mmCIF file of C-alpha atoms in Angstrom:
data_model
loop_
_atom_site.group_PDB
_atom_site.id
_atom_site.type_symbol
_atom_site.label_atom_id
_atom_site.label_comp_id
_atom_site.label_asym_id
_atom_site.label_seq_id
_atom_site.Cartn_x
_atom_site.Cartn_y
_atom_site.Cartn_z
ATOM 1 C CA UNK A 53 -86.406 118.242 -98.520
ATOM 2 C CA UNK A 54 -84.058 114.718 -97.279
ATOM 3 C CA UNK A 55 -83.720 114.129 -93.837
ATOM 4 C CA UNK A 56 -81.334 112.040 -92.038
ATOM 5 C CA UNK A 57 -83.475 109.392 -91.898
ATOM 6 C CA UNK A 58 -84.075 108.885 -95.481
ATOM 7 C CA UNK A 59 -80.546 109.496 -96.049
ATOM 8 C CA UNK A 60 -79.168 105.698 -94.274
ATOM 9 C CA UNK A 61 -82.216 104.193 -95.571
ATOM 10 C CA UNK A 62 -81.334 105.011 -98.742
ATOM 11 C CA UNK A 63 -78.022 104.437 -98.461
ATOM 12 C CA UNK A 64 -79.534 101.164 -97.129
ATOM 13 C CA UNK A 65 -80.955 100.719 -100.014
ATOM 14 C CA UNK A 66 -78.032 99.027 -101.635
ATOM 15 C CA UNK A 67 -76.560 95.567 -101.690
ATOM 16 C CA UNK A 68 -74.693 94.128 -98.726
ATOM 17 C CA UNK A 69 -74.552 97.748 -96.966
ATOM 18 C CA UNK A 70 -74.885 98.258 -93.107
ATOM 19 C CA UNK A 71 -75.127 101.315 -91.035
ATOM 20 C CA UNK A 72 -72.066 101.361 -88.553
ATOM 21 C CA UNK A 73 -71.384 104.181 -85.334
ATOM 22 C CA UNK A 74 -66.988 103.493 -85.464
ATOM 23 C CA UNK A 75 -66.422 106.996 -83.167
ATOM 24 C CA UNK A 76 -68.698 106.421 -80.101
ATOM 25 C CA UNK A 77 -70.892 108.864 -80.810
ATOM 26 C CA UNK A 78 -74.060 109.721 -82.068
ATOM 27 C CA UNK A 79 -73.948 112.367 -84.355
ATOM 28 C CA UNK A 80 -71.345 110.255 -86.600
ATOM 29 C CA UNK A 81 -73.494 107.484 -88.597
ATOM 30 C CA UNK A 82 -71.729 105.858 -91.541
ATOM 31 C CA UNK A 83 -73.102 102.979 -94.191
ATOM 32 C CA UNK A 84 -70.296 100.453 -95.061
ATOM 33 C CA UNK A 85 -70.242 97.736 -97.599
ATOM 34 C CA UNK A 86 -69.752 95.114 -96.046
ATOM 35 C CA UNK A 87 -67.473 92.526 -97.647
ATOM 36 C CA UNK A 88 -64.704 95.184 -97.872
ATOM 37 C CA UNK A 89 -66.423 97.214 -94.720
ATOM 38 C CA UNK A 90 -65.054 100.480 -97.092
ATOM 39 C CA UNK A 91 -67.397 103.212 -96.192
ATOM 40 C CA UNK A 92 -69.338 105.518 -98.815
ATOM 41 C CA UNK A 93 -71.726 107.947 -97.081
ATOM 42 C CA UNK A 94 -70.805 109.802 -93.935
ATOM 43 C CA UNK A 95 -74.004 111.331 -91.816
ATOM 44 C CA UNK A 96 -73.623 113.687 -89.320
ATOM 45 C CA UNK A 97 -75.099 117.416 -88.396
ATOM 46 C CA UNK A 98 -72.907 120.484 -88.457
ATOM 47 C CA UNK A 99 -73.807 124.094 -87.962
ATOM 48 C CA UNK A 100 -77.484 123.411 -87.764
ATOM 49 C CA UNK A 101 -77.685 121.092 -90.917
ATOM 50 C CA UNK A 102 -78.060 117.309 -91.406
ATOM 51 C CA UNK A 103 -74.379 116.706 -93.664
ATOM 52 C CA UNK A 104 -73.493 114.033 -96.419
ATOM 53 C CA UNK A 105 -70.042 112.918 -96.764
ATOM 54 C CA UNK A 106 -69.732 111.684 -100.657
ATOM 55 C CA UNK A 107 -67.224 110.006 -102.766
ATOM 56 C CA UNK A 108 -66.923 111.503 -106.395
ATOM 57 C CA UNK A 109 -65.043 111.100 -109.732
ATOM 58 C CA UNK A 110 -62.392 114.147 -109.913
ATOM 59 C CA UNK A 111 -64.371 115.206 -113.118
ATOM 60 C CA UNK A 112 -67.401 115.597 -111.212
ATOM 61 C CA UNK A 113 -65.852 117.045 -107.535
ATOM 62 C CA UNK A 114 -66.351 120.360 -108.802
ATOM 63 C CA UNK A 115 -69.211 120.197 -111.670
ATOM 64 C CA UNK A 116 -71.228 119.120 -108.514
ATOM 65 C CA UNK A 117 -69.301 122.305 -106.495
ATOM 66 C CA UNK A 118 -70.436 124.661 -109.239
ATOM 67 C CA UNK A 119 -74.032 123.840 -109.707
ATOM 68 C CA UNK A 120 -75.328 123.619 -106.470
ATOM 69 C CA UNK A 121 -73.869 125.955 -102.898
ATOM 70 C CA UNK A 122 -74.456 123.666 -100.575
ATOM 71 C CA UNK A 123 -72.226 120.966 -102.343
ATOM 72 C CA UNK A 124 -68.571 121.957 -100.974
ATOM 73 C CA UNK A 125 -65.663 120.429 -100.328
ATOM 74 C CA UNK A 126 -65.240 117.379 -98.665
ATOM 75 C CA UNK A 127 -65.448 118.130 -94.486
ATOM 76 C CA UNK A 128 -62.044 116.552 -92.514
ATOM 77 C CA UNK A 129 -61.772 113.904 -95.732
ATOM 78 C CA UNK A 130 -59.724 113.853 -99.794
ATOM 79 C CA UNK A 131 -61.265 117.159 -100.943
ATOM 80 C CA UNK A 132 -59.854 115.752 -104.442
ATOM 81 C CA UNK A 133 -62.244 112.886 -103.863
ATOM 82 C CA UNK A 134 -65.151 113.358 -101.499
ATOM 83 C CA UNK A 135 -67.596 115.921 -101.274
ATOM 84 C CA UNK A 136 -69.911 117.028 -98.657
ATOM 85 C CA UNK A 137 -74.257 117.974 -99.125
ATOM 86 C CA UNK A 138 -75.126 120.700 -97.055
ATOM 87 C CA UNK A 139 -78.782 119.369 -96.818
ATOM 88 C CA UNK A 140 -80.188 122.930 -96.206
ATOM 89 C CA UNK A 141 -83.175 121.915 -98.818
ATOM 90 C CA UNK A 142 -81.480 123.801 -101.621
ATOM 91 C CA UNK A 143 -80.969 120.068 -103.230
ATOM 92 C CA UNK A 144 -83.390 118.416 -105.308
ATOM 93 C CA UNK A 145 -83.805 114.595 -103.725
ATOM 94 C CA UNK A 146 -83.372 113.132 -106.499
ATOM 95 C CA UNK A 147 -79.544 114.836 -107.034
ATOM 96 C CA UNK A 148 -79.351 114.025 -103.850
ATOM 97 C CA UNK A 149 -79.542 111.119 -104.447
ATOM 98 C CA UNK A 150 -77.739 110.601 -107.422
ATOM 99 C CA UNK A 151 -74.437 111.802 -105.844
ATOM 100 C CA UNK A 152 -74.765 108.815 -102.591
ATOM 101 C CA UNK A 153 -75.155 106.303 -105.455
ATOM 102 C CA UNK A 154 -72.690 107.513 -107.888
ATOM 103 C CA UNK A 155 -70.206 107.005 -104.370
ATOM 104 C CA UNK A 156 -71.162 103.671 -103.690
ATOM 105 C CA UNK A 157 -71.011 102.501 -107.618
ATOM 106 C CA UNK A 158 -66.838 104.246 -106.791
ATOM 107 C CA UNK A 159 -66.528 102.265 -103.934
ATOM 108 C CA UNK A 160 -68.354 98.602 -105.009
ATOM 109 C CA UNK A 161 -66.129 99.367 -108.146
ATOM 110 C CA UNK A 162 -63.360 95.995 -109.285
ATOM 111 C CA UNK A 163 -62.093 94.732 -112.068
ATOM 112 C CA UNK A 164 -63.777 91.710 -111.551
ATOM 113 C CA UNK A 165 -66.934 93.066 -111.361
ATOM 114 C CA UNK A 166 -66.260 95.682 -114.618
ATOM 115 C CA UNK A 167 -65.722 92.291 -116.294
ATOM 116 C CA UNK A 168 -69.298 90.774 -115.708
ATOM 117 C CA UNK A 169 -70.456 94.120 -116.470
ATOM 118 C CA UNK A 170 -68.888 93.213 -119.932
ATOM 119 C CA UNK A 171 -69.878 90.022 -120.555
ATOM 120 C CA UNK A 172 -72.955 90.515 -119.801
ATOM 121 C CA UNK A 173 -73.054 93.195 -122.765
ATOM 122 C CA UNK A 174 -72.090 90.738 -125.269
ATOM 123 C CA UNK A 175 -75.723 90.727 -127.525
ATOM 124 C CA UNK A 176 -76.994 86.626 -128.249
ATOM 125 C CA UNK A 177 -75.637 85.508 -131.313
ATOM 126 C CA UNK A 178 -72.129 86.718 -130.755
ATOM 127 C CA UNK A 179 -69.386 86.512 -129.014
ATOM 128 C CA UNK A 180 -66.223 88.171 -127.309
ATOM 129 C CA UNK A 181 -62.799 88.138 -126.751
ATOM 130 C CA UNK A 182 -61.467 87.897 -123.409
ATOM 131 C CA UNK A 183 -58.733 90.711 -125.010
ATOM 132 C CA UNK A 184 -62.254 92.972 -126.163
ATOM 133 C CA UNK A 185 -64.087 92.032 -122.627
ATOM 134 C CA UNK A 186 -61.130 93.482 -121.072
ATOM 135 C CA UNK A 187 -60.753 96.688 -123.135
ATOM 136 C CA UNK A 188 -64.527 96.710 -122.562
ATOM 137 C CA UNK A 189 -64.077 96.523 -118.852
ATOM 138 C CA UNK A 190 -61.548 99.643 -118.544
ATOM 139 C CA UNK A 191 -58.248 97.785 -119.430
ATOM 140 C CA UNK A 192 -57.136 95.962 -122.434
ATOM 141 C CA UNK A 193 -54.264 93.923 -120.618
ATOM 142 C CA UNK A 194 -55.815 92.141 -118.298
ATOM 143 C CA UNK A 195 -56.762 89.648 -121.000
ATOM 144 C CA UNK A 196 -55.767 86.443 -118.364
ATOM 145 C CA UNK A 197 -57.641 88.548 -114.773
ATOM 146 C CA UNK A 198 -60.329 87.930 -117.203
ATOM 147 C CA UNK A 199 -59.763 84.254 -117.769
ATOM 148 C CA UNK A 200 -60.113 84.198 -114.051
ATOM 149 C CA UNK A 201 -63.050 85.880 -113.216
ATOM 150 C CA UNK A 202 -65.233 83.603 -115.311
ATOM 151 C CA UNK A 203 -63.810 80.927 -113.886
ATOM 152 C CA UNK A 204 -65.528 82.254 -110.530
ATOM 153 C CA UNK A 205 -68.655 83.423 -112.651
ATOM 154 C CA UNK A 206 -70.947 83.588 -109.784
ATOM 155 C CA UNK A 207 -74.446 83.524 -111.723
ATOM 156 C CA UNK A 208 -74.067 81.448 -115.795
ATOM 157 C CA UNK A 209 -77.178 83.184 -116.582
ATOM 158 C CA UNK A 210 -76.721 86.478 -116.463
ATOM 159 C CA UNK A 211 -73.092 86.621 -116.672
ATOM 160 C CA UNK A 212 -72.943 84.519 -120.356
ATOM 161 C CA UNK A 213 -69.162 83.845 -120.206
ATOM 162 C CA UNK A 214 -70.556 81.239 -122.827
ATOM 163 C CA UNK A 215 -70.142 83.954 -125.021
ATOM 164 C CA UNK A 216 -66.111 84.542 -124.394
ATOM 165 C CA UNK A 217 -63.711 83.146 -127.276
ATOM 166 C CA UNK A 218 -60.031 83.368 -127.392
ATOM 167 C CA UNK A 219 -58.562 85.718 -129.672
ATOM 168 C CA UNK A 220 -58.639 82.804 -132.702
ATOM 169 C CA UNK A 221 -62.343 82.155 -131.448
ATOM 170 C CA UNK A 222 -61.202 78.855 -129.987
ATOM 171 C CA UNK A 223 -63.648 77.851 -127.568
ATOM 172 C CA UNK A 224 -62.167 76.097 -123.368
ATOM 173 C CA UNK A 225 -60.712 72.834 -123.888
ATOM 174 C CA UNK A 226 -63.010 72.023 -120.606
ATOM 175 C CA UNK A 227 -66.033 74.612 -119.956
ATOM 176 C CA UNK A 228 -65.579 75.112 -116.410
ATOM 177 C CA UNK A 229 -69.808 75.165 -116.555
ATOM 178 C CA UNK A 230 -70.786 71.699 -117.363
ATOM 179 C CA UNK A 231 -67.320 69.498 -118.593
ATOM 180 C CA UNK A 232 -66.735 69.506 -122.807
ATOM 181 C CA UNK A 233 -69.108 70.175 -125.270
ATOM 182 C CA UNK A 234 -71.024 72.471 -122.992
ATOM 183 C CA UNK A 235 -69.949 76.014 -123.853
ATOM 184 C CA UNK A 236 -70.216 74.453 -127.579
ATOM 185 C CA UNK A 237 -73.854 73.635 -126.848
ATOM 186 C CA UNK A 238 -74.231 76.578 -125.391
ATOM 187 C CA UNK A 239 -73.478 78.432 -128.584
ATOM 188 C CA UNK A 240 -75.363 76.956 -130.832
ATOM 189 C CA UNK A 241 -78.733 77.023 -128.829
ATOM 190 C CA UNK A 242 -77.220 80.837 -129.052
ATOM 191 C CA UNK A 243 -77.660 80.999 -132.731
ATOM 192 C CA UNK A 244 -74.180 81.207 -133.043
ATOM 193 C CA UNK A 245 -72.329 77.532 -135.686
ATOM 194 C CA UNK A 246 -69.353 76.116 -133.718
ATOM 195 C CA UNK A 247 -67.040 74.518 -136.218
ATOM 196 C CA UNK A 248 -64.325 71.699 -134.975
ATOM 197 C CA UNK A 249 -64.053 73.904 -131.040
ATOM 198 C CA UNK A 250 -63.784 77.273 -133.097
ATOM 199 C CA UNK A 251 -66.155 80.097 -133.941
ATOM 200 C CA UNK A 252 -65.909 82.270 -137.211
ATOM 201 C CA UNK A 253 -65.355 85.775 -135.646
ATOM 202 C CA UNK A 254 -65.431 87.543 -138.436
ATOM 203 C CA UNK A 255 -69.536 86.418 -138.939
ATOM 204 C CA UNK A 256 -70.100 85.912 -134.891
ATOM 205 C CA UNK A 257 -67.777 88.050 -132.605
ATOM 206 C CA UNK A 258 -67.997 91.742 -132.067
ATOM 207 C CA UNK A 259 -66.793 94.640 -132.937
ATOM 208 C CA UNK A 260 -66.005 97.362 -130.646
ATOM 209 C CA UNK A 261 -66.377 100.496 -132.758
ATOM 210 C CA UNK A 262 -70.278 99.238 -134.052
ATOM 211 C CA UNK A 263 -73.193 99.787 -131.900
ATOM 212 C CA UNK A 264 -73.877 96.670 -130.631
ATOM 213 C CA UNK A 265 -72.670 97.201 -127.166
ATOM 214 C CA UNK A 266 -74.593 100.886 -126.621
#
């Protein structure tokens, strides 16, 4: 059994979150994401039970409702995208936390975030093209967005954008992090051979049809 306090504490365990009570009613507490101010968890009491509203992927919406009778269409929200969890003790705590986690991930999802996650999956000793990263991030047509996102890379050591090259295997003319020659240096340290500012994609390029990115 999970309590209101425990639900709030779990919601606040995610990065950049805070509690809000915008309705001047202490019964309603919302957990928001700071930058966007979007809500991913609604907490309130109704019909004698603490209840939670969480966002859900449409393809998972009915699954949760069918498995647990205490998961119902979202109260006072879009029933296509939100579920209500009634905390009556019939749903395992780990499943409640899973639904809250999925709600947070849906609310915080963005093309930039998906791009960074895709770049993290490029194995050491390999490179990927902007187009491949775009495909890995869910939209093959956003190659330009990949370039923009990598230009603003907030964590070079965790998000290895030096492993991204253009469709011909060419490096950036002036790598934004460290200047000219830095991308080649990092690639060579990674085990990738660079010749005349270019990488052999047949030798070092990834293939989205292999298990390299699984």
